[in-house]
PDB file of C-alpha atoms in Angstrom:
ATOM      1  CA  MET A  28      85.071 -43.732 109.851  1.00  0.00           C
ATOM      2  CA  ASN A  29      82.431 -41.332 108.544  1.00  0.00           C
ATOM      3  CA  SER A  30      81.279 -37.979 109.937  1.00  0.00           C
ATOM      4  CA  GLU A  31      78.212 -39.565 111.541  1.00  0.00           C
ATOM      5  CA  HIS A  32      80.419 -41.844 113.630  1.00  0.00           C
ATOM      6  CA  PHE A  33      82.566 -38.881 114.711  1.00  0.00           C
ATOM      7  CA  ARG A  34      79.379 -37.100 115.791  1.00  0.00           C
ATOM      8  CA  TYR A  35      78.379 -40.075 117.945  1.00  0.00           C
ATOM      9  CA  LEU A  36      81.839 -40.129 119.526  1.00  0.00           C
ATOM     10  CA  ALA A  37      81.563 -36.462 120.433  1.00  0.00           C
ATOM     11  CA  ALA A  38      78.103 -37.034 121.922  1.00  0.00           C
ATOM     12  CA  MET A  39      79.546 -39.797 124.111  1.00  0.00           C
ATOM     13  CA  GLY A  40      82.344 -37.552 125.333  1.00  0.00           C
ATOM     14  CA  ILE A  41      85.077 -39.257 123.298  1.00  0.00           C
ATOM     15  CA  THR A  42      87.560 -37.111 121.424  1.00  0.00           C
ATOM     16  CA  PRO A  43      87.728 -38.267 117.781  1.00  0.00           C
ATOM     17  CA  TRP A  44      91.142 -39.508 116.714  1.00  0.00           C
ATOM     18  CA  LYS A  45      93.292 -39.291 113.630  1.00  0.00           C
ATOM     19  CA  LEU A  46      94.287 -42.591 112.084  1.00  0.00           C
ATOM     20  CA  ASN A  47      97.997 -43.283 112.491  1.00  0.00           C
ATOM     21  CA  THR A  48     100.098 -45.680 110.448  1.00  0.00           C
ATOM     22  CA  THR A  49     102.130 -46.820 113.463  1.00  0.00           C
ATOM     23  CA  HIS A  50     101.237 -48.191 116.892  1.00  0.00           C
ATOM     24  CA  SER A  51     101.402 -44.846 118.685  1.00  0.00           C
ATOM     25  CA  SER A  52      98.286 -45.150 120.850  1.00  0.00           C
ATOM     26  CA  SER A  53      99.004 -45.382 124.555  1.00  0.00           C
ATOM     27  CA  PRO A  54      97.646 -47.850 127.130  1.00  0.00           C
ATOM     28  CA  ASN A  55      95.854 -44.883 128.707  1.00  0.00           C
ATOM     29  CA  GLU A  56      93.908 -44.331 125.497  1.00  0.00           C
ATOM     30  CA  TRP A  57      92.895 -47.995 125.484  1.00  0.00           C
ATOM     31  CA  GLU A  58      91.747 -47.768 129.104  1.00  0.00           C
ATOM     32  CA  SER A  59      89.794 -44.602 128.307  1.00  0.00           C
ATOM     33  CA  LEU A  60      88.069 -46.406 125.453  1.00  0.00           C
ATOM     34  CA  GLN A  61      87.168 -49.319 127.734  1.00  0.00           C
ATOM     35  CA  GLN A  62      85.686 -46.930 130.275  1.00  0.00           C
ATOM     36  CA  ALA A  63      83.706 -45.157 127.574  1.00  0.00           C
ATOM     37  CA  VAL A  64      82.202 -48.498 126.528  1.00  0.00           C
ATOM     38  CA  ILE A  65      81.399 -49.466 130.125  1.00  0.00           C
ATOM     39  CA  HIS A  66      79.510 -46.219 130.714  1.00  0.00           C
ATOM     40  CA  CYS A  67      77.903 -45.946 127.266  1.00  0.00           C
ATOM     41  CA  THR A  68      74.132 -45.346 127.193  1.00  0.00           C
ATOM     42  CA  ALA A  69      73.909 -44.179 123.580  1.00  0.00           C
ATOM     43  CA  CYS A  70      71.535 -46.757 122.090  1.00  0.00           C
ATOM     44  CA  GLY A  71      69.438 -48.051 124.986  1.00  0.00           C
ATOM     45  CA  LEU A  72      70.952 -51.531 125.213  1.00  0.00           C
ATOM     46  CA  ASP A  73      72.446 -50.487 128.547  1.00  0.00           C
ATOM     47  CA  LYS A  74      68.958 -50.962 129.999  1.00  0.00           C
ATOM     48  CA  THR A  75      68.919 -54.701 129.248  1.00  0.00           C
ATOM     49  CA  ARG A  76      72.583 -55.740 129.363  1.00  0.00           C
ATOM     50  CA  THR A  77      74.252 -57.415 132.334  1.00  0.00           C
ATOM     51  CA  GLN A  78      77.576 -55.856 131.375  1.00  0.00           C
ATOM     52  CA  THR A  79      79.430 -54.656 128.313  1.00  0.00           C
ATOM     53  CA  VAL A  80      81.649 -56.977 126.286  1.00  0.00           C
ATOM     54  CA  PHE A  81      84.659 -54.984 125.131  1.00  0.00           C
ATOM     55  CA  GLY A  82      86.941 -57.606 123.604  1.00  0.00           C
ATOM     56  CA  VAL A  83      89.730 -59.996 124.504  1.00  0.00           C
ATOM     57  CA  GLY A  84      93.156 -60.956 123.259  1.00  0.00           C
ATOM     58  CA  ASN A  85      96.546 -59.715 122.184  1.00  0.00           C
ATOM     59  CA  HIS A  86      96.965 -55.983 121.508  1.00  0.00           C
ATOM     60  CA  ASN A  87      99.746 -56.850 119.055  1.00  0.00           C
ATOM     61  CA  ALA A  88      97.665 -59.445 117.233  1.00  0.00           C
ATOM     62  CA  LYS A  89      98.254 -60.035 113.536  1.00  0.00           C
ATOM     63  CA  LEU A  90      94.687 -61.354 113.203  1.00  0.00           C
ATOM     64  CA  MET A  91      91.629 -59.572 114.597  1.00  0.00           C
ATOM     65  CA  VAL A  92      88.361 -61.515 114.666  1.00  0.00           C
ATOM     66  CA  ILE A  93      85.144 -59.494 114.523  1.00  0.00           C
ATOM     67  CA  GLY A  94      81.761 -60.965 115.370  1.00  0.00           C
ATOM     68  CA  GLU A  95      78.235 -59.621 115.598  1.00  0.00           C
ATOM     69  CA  ALA A  96      77.164 -59.063 119.207  1.00  0.00           C
ATOM     70  CA  PRO A  97      77.360 -60.702 122.631  1.00  0.00           C
ATOM     71  CA  GLY A  98      74.973 -63.549 123.370  1.00  0.00           C
ATOM     72  CA  PHE A  99      73.623 -64.799 126.697  1.00  0.00           C
ATOM     73  CA  TYR A 100      76.883 -66.305 127.976  1.00  0.00           C
ATOM     74  CA  GLU A 101      78.995 -63.406 126.744  1.00  0.00           C
ATOM     75  CA  ASP A 102      76.683 -60.966 128.510  1.00  0.00           C
ATOM     76  CA  GLN A 103      77.119 -62.940 131.728  1.00  0.00           C
ATOM     77  CA  LYS A 104      80.910 -63.297 131.542  1.00  0.00           C
ATOM     78  CA  GLY A 105      81.879 -60.043 129.814  1.00  0.00           C
ATOM     79  CA  GLU A 106      83.997 -61.812 127.179  1.00  0.00           C
ATOM     80  CA  PRO A 107      83.202 -62.464 123.493  1.00  0.00           C
ATOM     81  CA  PHE A 108      82.599 -65.980 122.174  1.00  0.00           C
ATOM     82  CA  VAL A 109      82.423 -68.017 125.382  1.00  0.00           C
ATOM     83  CA  GLY A 110      79.447 -70.305 124.684  1.00  0.00           C
ATOM     84  CA  ARG A 111      79.269 -73.217 122.245  1.00  0.00           C
ATOM     85  CA  ALA A 112      79.986 -70.838 119.373  1.00  0.00           C
ATOM     86  CA  GLY A 113      83.085 -69.687 121.216  1.00  0.00           C
ATOM     87  CA  GLN A 114      84.269 -73.254 121.669  1.00  0.00           C
ATOM     88  CA  LEU A 115      83.899 -73.808 117.943  1.00  0.00           C
ATOM     89  CA  LEU A 116      85.734 -70.549 117.190  1.00  0.00           C
ATOM     90  CA  ASP A 117      88.604 -71.721 119.408  1.00  0.00           C
ATOM     91  CA  ALA A 118      88.699 -75.012 117.501  1.00  0.00           C
ATOM     92  CA  MET A 119      88.676 -73.163 114.181  1.00  0.00           C
ATOM     93  CA  LEU A 120      91.584 -70.964 115.242  1.00  0.00           C
ATOM     94  CA  ALA A 121      93.497 -74.002 116.480  1.00  0.00           C
ATOM     95  CA  THR A 122      93.438 -75.520 112.983  1.00  0.00           C
ATOM     96  CA  ILE A 123      95.646 -72.625 111.837  1.00  0.00           C
ATOM     97  CA  HIS A 124      97.809 -72.659 114.991  1.00  0.00           C
ATOM     98  CA  LEU A 125      96.196 -69.643 116.670  1.00  0.00           C
ATOM     99  CA  ASP A 126      94.360 -69.103 119.959  1.00  0.00           C
ATOM    100  CA  ARG A 127      92.957 -66.317 122.122  1.00  0.00           C
ATOM    101  CA  SER A 128      96.415 -65.340 123.317  1.00  0.00           C
ATOM    102  CA  THR A 129      97.599 -64.632 119.770  1.00  0.00           C
ATOM    103  CA  VAL A 130      94.544 -62.947 118.201  1.00  0.00           C
ATOM    104  CA  TYR A 131      92.195 -60.167 119.267  1.00  0.00           C
ATOM    105  CA  ILE A 132      88.435 -60.803 119.334  1.00  0.00           C
ATOM    106  CA  ALA A 133      85.721 -58.141 119.387  1.00  0.00           C
ATOM    107  CA  ASN A 134      82.152 -57.604 118.223  1.00  0.00           C
ATOM    108  CA  ILE A 135      80.266 -55.005 116.228  1.00  0.00           C
ATOM    109  CA  LEU A 136      78.076 -54.370 119.306  1.00  0.00           C
ATOM    110  CA  LYS A 137      79.426 -54.221 122.840  1.00  0.00           C
ATOM    111  CA  CYS A 138      76.054 -55.067 124.456  1.00  0.00           C
ATOM    112  CA  ARG A 139      73.734 -58.024 124.010  1.00  0.00           C
ATOM    113  CA  PRO A 140      70.532 -57.281 122.057  1.00  0.00           C
ATOM    114  CA  PRO A 141      67.450 -58.611 123.885  1.00  0.00           C
ATOM    115  CA  ASN A 142      66.711 -62.256 123.067  1.00  0.00           C
ATOM    116  CA  ASN A 143      69.776 -62.322 120.799  1.00  0.00           C
ATOM    117  CA  ARG A 144      67.913 -60.519 118.020  1.00  0.00           C
ATOM    118  CA  ASP A 145      69.817 -58.948 115.119  1.00  0.00           C
ATOM    119  CA  PRO A 146      71.364 -55.553 115.908  1.00  0.00           C
ATOM    120  CA  LEU A 147      69.295 -52.576 114.794  1.00  0.00           C
ATOM    121  CA  PRO A 148      70.912 -50.105 112.344  1.00  0.00           C
ATOM    122  CA  GLU A 149      70.853 -47.357 114.974  1.00  0.00           C
ATOM    123  CA  GLU A 150      72.596 -49.621 117.489  1.00  0.00           C
ATOM    124  CA  VAL A 151      75.286 -50.463 114.951  1.00  0.00           C
ATOM    125  CA  ASN A 152      75.818 -46.787 114.100  1.00  0.00           C
ATOM    126  CA  ARG A 153      76.137 -45.832 117.763  1.00  0.00           C
ATOM    127  CA  CYS A 154      78.499 -48.669 118.692  1.00  0.00           C
ATOM    128  CA  THR A 155      80.841 -49.114 115.756  1.00  0.00           C
ATOM    129  CA  PRO A 156      83.004 -46.043 116.513  1.00  0.00           C
ATOM    130  CA  PHE A 157      84.305 -48.094 119.444  1.00  0.00           C
ATOM    131  CA  LEU A 158      85.217 -50.964 117.130  1.00  0.00           C
ATOM    132  CA  ALA A 159      86.852 -48.599 114.651  1.00  0.00           C
ATOM    133  CA  LYS A 160      89.121 -47.299 117.390  1.00  0.00           C
ATOM    134  CA  GLN A 161      89.993 -50.830 118.504  1.00  0.00           C
ATOM    135  CA  ILE A 162      91.031 -51.657 114.941  1.00  0.00           C
ATOM    136  CA  ALA A 163      93.026 -48.417 114.680  1.00  0.00           C
ATOM    137  CA  PHE A 164      94.774 -49.187 117.975  1.00  0.00           C
ATOM    138  CA  ILE A 165      95.660 -52.809 117.203  1.00  0.00           C
ATOM    139  CA  GLN A 166      96.319 -52.333 113.476  1.00  0.00           C
ATOM    140  CA  PRO A 167      96.131 -56.049 112.669  1.00  0.00           C
ATOM    141  CA  ALA A 168      97.708 -57.430 109.521  1.00  0.00           C
ATOM    142  CA  LEU A 169      94.422 -59.196 108.719  1.00  0.00           C
ATOM    143  CA  LEU A 170      90.782 -58.874 109.745  1.00  0.00           C
ATOM    144  CA  LEU A 171      88.405 -61.838 109.929  1.00  0.00           C
ATOM    145  CA  ALA A 172      84.687 -61.049 109.970  1.00  0.00           C
ATOM    146  CA  VAL A 173      82.506 -63.935 111.116  1.00  0.00           C
ATOM    147  CA  GLY A 174      78.872 -63.765 110.096  1.00  0.00           C
ATOM    148  CA  ARG A 175      76.590 -61.632 107.986  1.00  0.00           C
ATOM    149  CA  ILE A 176      76.241 -58.630 110.310  1.00  0.00           C
ATOM    150  CA  ALA A 177      79.985 -58.110 110.699  1.00  0.00           C
ATOM    151  CA  ALA A 178      80.637 -58.655 106.994  1.00  0.00           C
ATOM    152  CA  HIS A 179      77.945 -56.217 105.895  1.00  0.00           C
ATOM    153  CA  PHE A 180      79.144 -53.494 108.263  1.00  0.00           C
ATOM    154  CA  LEU A 181      82.842 -53.756 107.464  1.00  0.00           C
ATOM    155  CA  LEU A 182      82.313 -53.906 103.705  1.00  0.00           C
ATOM    156  CA  GLU A 183      79.293 -51.569 103.606  1.00  0.00           C
ATOM    157  CA  THR A 184      77.412 -54.026 101.415  1.00  0.00           C
ATOM    158  CA  LYS A 185      74.313 -56.228 101.450  1.00  0.00           C
ATOM    159  CA  THR A 186      75.887 -58.931  99.285  1.00  0.00           C
ATOM    160  CA  SER A 187      75.243 -62.445 100.579  1.00  0.00           C
ATOM    161  CA  LEU A 188      77.872 -63.942 102.843  1.00  0.00           C
ATOM    162  CA  GLY A 189      78.247 -66.877 100.474  1.00  0.00           C
ATOM    163  CA  ALA A 190      79.330 -64.504  97.724  1.00  0.00           C
ATOM    164  CA  LEU A 191      81.747 -62.642 100.027  1.00  0.00           C
ATOM    165  CA  ARG A 192      83.626 -65.569 101.551  1.00  0.00           C
ATOM    166  CA  ASN A 193      86.797 -67.217 100.238  1.00  0.00           C
ATOM    167  CA  LYS A 194      88.057 -63.865  98.938  1.00  0.00           C
ATOM    168  CA  ILE A 195      90.339 -61.122 100.202  1.00  0.00           C
ATOM    169  CA  HIS A 196      88.602 -57.762 100.643  1.00  0.00           C
ATOM    170  CA  ARG A 197      89.961 -54.455 101.946  1.00  0.00           C
ATOM    171  CA  TYR A 198      88.829 -52.379 104.917  1.00  0.00           C
ATOM    172  CA  GLY A 199      89.392 -48.771 105.939  1.00  0.00           C
ATOM    173  CA  GLN A 200      91.952 -46.117 105.162  1.00  0.00           C
ATOM    174  CA  LEU A 201      94.840 -48.538 105.558  1.00  0.00           C
ATOM    175  CA  ASN A 202      93.246 -51.042 103.147  1.00  0.00           C
ATOM    176  CA  THR A 203      93.618 -53.775 105.749  1.00  0.00           C
ATOM    177  CA  PRO A 204      93.035 -57.210 104.187  1.00  0.00           C
ATOM    178  CA  LEU A 205      89.692 -58.654 105.290  1.00  0.00           C
ATOM    179  CA  ILE A 206      88.381 -62.197 104.972  1.00  0.00           C
ATOM    180  CA  ILE A 207      84.769 -63.246 105.551  1.00  0.00           C
ATOM    181  CA  THR A 208      83.556 -66.575 106.890  1.00  0.00           C
ATOM    182  CA  TYR A 209      80.523 -68.096 108.564  1.00  0.00           C
ATOM    183  CA  HIS A 210      79.677 -67.316 112.174  1.00  0.00           C
ATOM    184  CA  PRO A 211      80.398 -70.272 114.462  1.00  0.00           C
ATOM    185  CA  ALA A 212      76.781 -70.189 115.692  1.00  0.00           C
ATOM    186  CA  TYR A 213      75.628 -70.622 112.089  1.00  0.00           C
ATOM    187  CA  LEU A 214      78.006 -73.546 111.642  1.00  0.00           C
ATOM    188  CA  LEU A 215      76.561 -75.238 114.722  1.00  0.00           C
ATOM    189  CA  ARG A 216      73.149 -75.062 113.062  1.00  0.00           C
ATOM    190  CA  ASN A 217      74.457 -75.890 109.586  1.00  0.00           C
ATOM    191  CA  PRO A 218      77.398 -78.278 109.975  1.00  0.00           C
ATOM    192  CA  ARG A 219      77.406 -79.032 106.239  1.00  0.00           C
ATOM    193  CA  ASP A 220      79.082 -75.643 105.719  1.00  0.00           C
ATOM    194  CA  LYS A 221      82.018 -76.431 108.009  1.00  0.00           C
ATOM    195  CA  ARG A 222      83.953 -77.623 104.957  1.00  0.00           C
ATOM    196  CA  LYS A 223      83.560 -74.178 103.376  1.00  0.00           C
ATOM    197  CA  ALA A 224      84.640 -72.541 106.624  1.00  0.00           C
ATOM    198  CA  PHE A 225      87.753 -74.730 106.621  1.00  0.00           C
ATOM    199  CA  GLN A 226      88.544 -73.440 103.125  1.00  0.00           C
ATOM    200  CA  ASP A 227      88.290 -69.911 104.515  1.00  0.00           C
ATOM    201  CA  LEU A 228      90.622 -70.830 107.370  1.00  0.00           C
ATOM    202  CA  GLN A 229      93.178 -72.128 104.887  1.00  0.00           C
ATOM    203  CA  LEU A 230      92.959 -68.796 103.054  1.00  0.00           C
ATOM    204  CA  ILE A 231      93.477 -66.973 106.362  1.00  0.00           C
ATOM    205  CA  HIS A 232      96.526 -69.098 107.138  1.00  0.00           C
ATOM    206  CA  ARG A 233      98.098 -68.510 103.719  1.00  0.00           C
ATOM    207  CA  THR A 234      97.362 -64.792 103.833  1.00  0.00           C
ATOM    208  CA  LEU A 235      98.853 -64.350 107.305  1.00  0.00           C
ATOM    209  CA  ILE A 236     102.037 -66.091 106.188  1.00  0.00           C
ATOM    210  CA  GLU A 237     102.276 -63.810 103.157  1.00  0.00           C
ATOM    211  CA  LEU A 238     101.631 -60.681 105.224  1.00  0.00           C
ATOM    212  CA  THR A 239     103.961 -61.434 108.116  1.00  0.00           C
ATOM    213  CA  THR A 240     106.998 -63.091 106.515  1.00  0.00           C
TER     214      THR A 240
END
């Protein structure tokens, strides 16, 4: 996390943290982070959201899935990936014997952009300190970024998603392994690329086995 993100945290009343190499964060810290997200007004999306979408899943997850931003259904329910894209994500996870009870799912943004437009750079900068703390808290063995926005933020690159997928990258101070694949919403529009996504899922499965056995 860079100094700009720490500055945004301070402006939102959140005390910046030091990255630990063990799971030493307390449930109270997690609850405080959730409350900070609920009451956040840093970027203006609070004016159009129904509610924030913090994340869902297992705090001890070996795999953490990171998407772009809530859509219409996520904004209504307060949970990431609950529409048709969410159903496809569930099916994708099932092919490698995972589900929402065994992974953790979050987004780059915690609020829905109006009309599901792409997140603005300022919105990403204001919101990603929350995601960084979620990653630091959970400390997954492997990160999975779905879609261009998530991939570009986590890798700090503008390289095309097609060139980033089917490889193992590294994220953050702990050099957490990171794999990129297509967003489920993209796959619904472009089913021809589901075969490539399945290749990525096979890589995820192999990598998780290597990292956790």
